[in-house]
C-alpha positions as MATLAB code, in Angstrom:
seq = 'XXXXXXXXXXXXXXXXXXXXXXXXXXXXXXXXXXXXXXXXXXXXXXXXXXXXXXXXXXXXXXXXXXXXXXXXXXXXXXXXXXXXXXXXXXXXXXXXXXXXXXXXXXXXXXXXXXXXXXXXXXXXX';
ca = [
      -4.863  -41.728   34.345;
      -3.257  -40.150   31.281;
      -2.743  -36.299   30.595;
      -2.454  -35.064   27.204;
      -0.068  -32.051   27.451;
      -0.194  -29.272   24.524;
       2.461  -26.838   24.104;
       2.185  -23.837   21.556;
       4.804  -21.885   20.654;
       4.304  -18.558   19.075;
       6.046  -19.272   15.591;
       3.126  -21.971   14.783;
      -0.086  -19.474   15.352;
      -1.445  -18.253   12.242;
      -3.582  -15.773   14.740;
      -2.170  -12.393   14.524;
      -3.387   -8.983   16.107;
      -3.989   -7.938   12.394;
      -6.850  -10.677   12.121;
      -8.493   -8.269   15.248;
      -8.976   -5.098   12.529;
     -11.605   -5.267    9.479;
     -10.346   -6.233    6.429;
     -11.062   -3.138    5.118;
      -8.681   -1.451    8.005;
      -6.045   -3.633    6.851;
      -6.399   -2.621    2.808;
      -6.355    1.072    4.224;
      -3.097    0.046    5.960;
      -1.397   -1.610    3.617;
      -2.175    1.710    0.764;
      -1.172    3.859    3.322;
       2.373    1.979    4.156;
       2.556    2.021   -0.086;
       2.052    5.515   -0.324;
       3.940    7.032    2.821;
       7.170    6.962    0.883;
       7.508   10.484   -1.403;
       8.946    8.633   -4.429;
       6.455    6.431   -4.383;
       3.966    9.448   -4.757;
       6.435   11.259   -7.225;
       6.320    8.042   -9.433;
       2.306    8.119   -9.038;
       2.053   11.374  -10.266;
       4.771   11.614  -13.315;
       2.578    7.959  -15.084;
      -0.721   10.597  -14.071;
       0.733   13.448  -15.358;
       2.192   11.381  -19.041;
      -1.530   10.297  -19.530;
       0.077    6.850  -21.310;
       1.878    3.912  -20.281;
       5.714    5.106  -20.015;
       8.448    2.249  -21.865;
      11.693    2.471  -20.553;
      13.712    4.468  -17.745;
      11.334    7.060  -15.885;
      14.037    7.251  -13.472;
      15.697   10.335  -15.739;
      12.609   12.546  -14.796;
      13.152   11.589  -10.969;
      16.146   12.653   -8.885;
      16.645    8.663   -8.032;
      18.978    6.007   -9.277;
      17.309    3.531  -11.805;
      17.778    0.907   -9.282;
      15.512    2.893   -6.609;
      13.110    3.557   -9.219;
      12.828    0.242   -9.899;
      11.959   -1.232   -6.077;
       9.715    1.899   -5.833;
       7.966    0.643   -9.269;
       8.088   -2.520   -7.626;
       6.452   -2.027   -4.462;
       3.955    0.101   -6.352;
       2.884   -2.831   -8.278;
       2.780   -5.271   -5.758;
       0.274   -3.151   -4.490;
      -1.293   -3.265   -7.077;
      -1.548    0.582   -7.767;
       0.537    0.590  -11.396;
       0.891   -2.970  -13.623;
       3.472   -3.663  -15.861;
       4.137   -5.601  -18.656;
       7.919   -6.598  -19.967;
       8.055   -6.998  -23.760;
      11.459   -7.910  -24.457;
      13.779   -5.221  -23.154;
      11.047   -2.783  -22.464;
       8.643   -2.569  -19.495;
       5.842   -0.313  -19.356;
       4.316    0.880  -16.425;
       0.995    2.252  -15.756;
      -1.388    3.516  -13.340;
      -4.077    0.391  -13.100;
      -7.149    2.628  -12.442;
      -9.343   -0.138  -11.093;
      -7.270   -0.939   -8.375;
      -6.034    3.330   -7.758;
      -9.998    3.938   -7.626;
     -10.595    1.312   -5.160;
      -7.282    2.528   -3.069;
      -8.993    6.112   -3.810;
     -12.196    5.490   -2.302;
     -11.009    3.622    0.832;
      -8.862    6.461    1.945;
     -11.603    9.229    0.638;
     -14.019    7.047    3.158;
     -11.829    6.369    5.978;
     -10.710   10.089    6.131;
     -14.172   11.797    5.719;
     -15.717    9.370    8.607;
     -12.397   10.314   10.954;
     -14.463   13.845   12.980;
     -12.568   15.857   15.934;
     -14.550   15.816   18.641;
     -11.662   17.732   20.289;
     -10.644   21.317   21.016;
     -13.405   23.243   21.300;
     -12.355   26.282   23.320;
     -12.505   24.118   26.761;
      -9.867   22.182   26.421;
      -5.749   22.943   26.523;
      -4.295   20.898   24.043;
];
């Protein structure tokens, strides 16, 4: 009699505890983790506030270093909030309002169905 003896080791599962949450948990996650830094949000809101897609440095209407600016632009776009485009020497950088809707409405949904069913006037917390 033969035995056939498997061994797994962790490295080599492609099953995570992330694959146990909805996709759409993980797409709430993943904005959230974007947006939980405040020059992240400060960058958001100066491309809102120009109305146009800004060429150039934005980093001299934000207390950071260009180089900060520039991994905050880049996490921003790998998340797909702002898009870029690099013409020569100049990049411009926008809000992509497709994907800031859809990032929009999954927090907007997630947040309105979250209720407290907590601290009525029974409880001591």
């Amino acid at each position: 009699m033969s035995y056939v003896y498997v061994i797994l080791h962790k490295e080599s599962m492609t099953y995570t505890k992330a694959t146990q949450f909805s996709q759409e948990q993980q797409e709430v996650a993943r904005i959230a983790k974007v947006l939980s830094h405040p020059a992240r949000i400060a960058i958001l809101q100066h491309l809102a506030e120009t109305k146009t897609c800004i060429s150039g440095d934005i980093s001299s209407a934000l207390p950071l270093s260009r180089t900060t600016v520039s991994q905050h632009l880049t996490e921003l776009k790998n998340a797909g909030l702002i898009k870029g485009e690099i013409d020569g020497l100049t990049v411009c950088y926008c809000i992509d309002q497709e994907q800031y809707d859809r990032a929009r409405y999954l927090l907007e949904t997630m947040l309105a169905a979250i209720k407290s069913t907590c601290c009525d006037n029974s409880c001591n917390c």
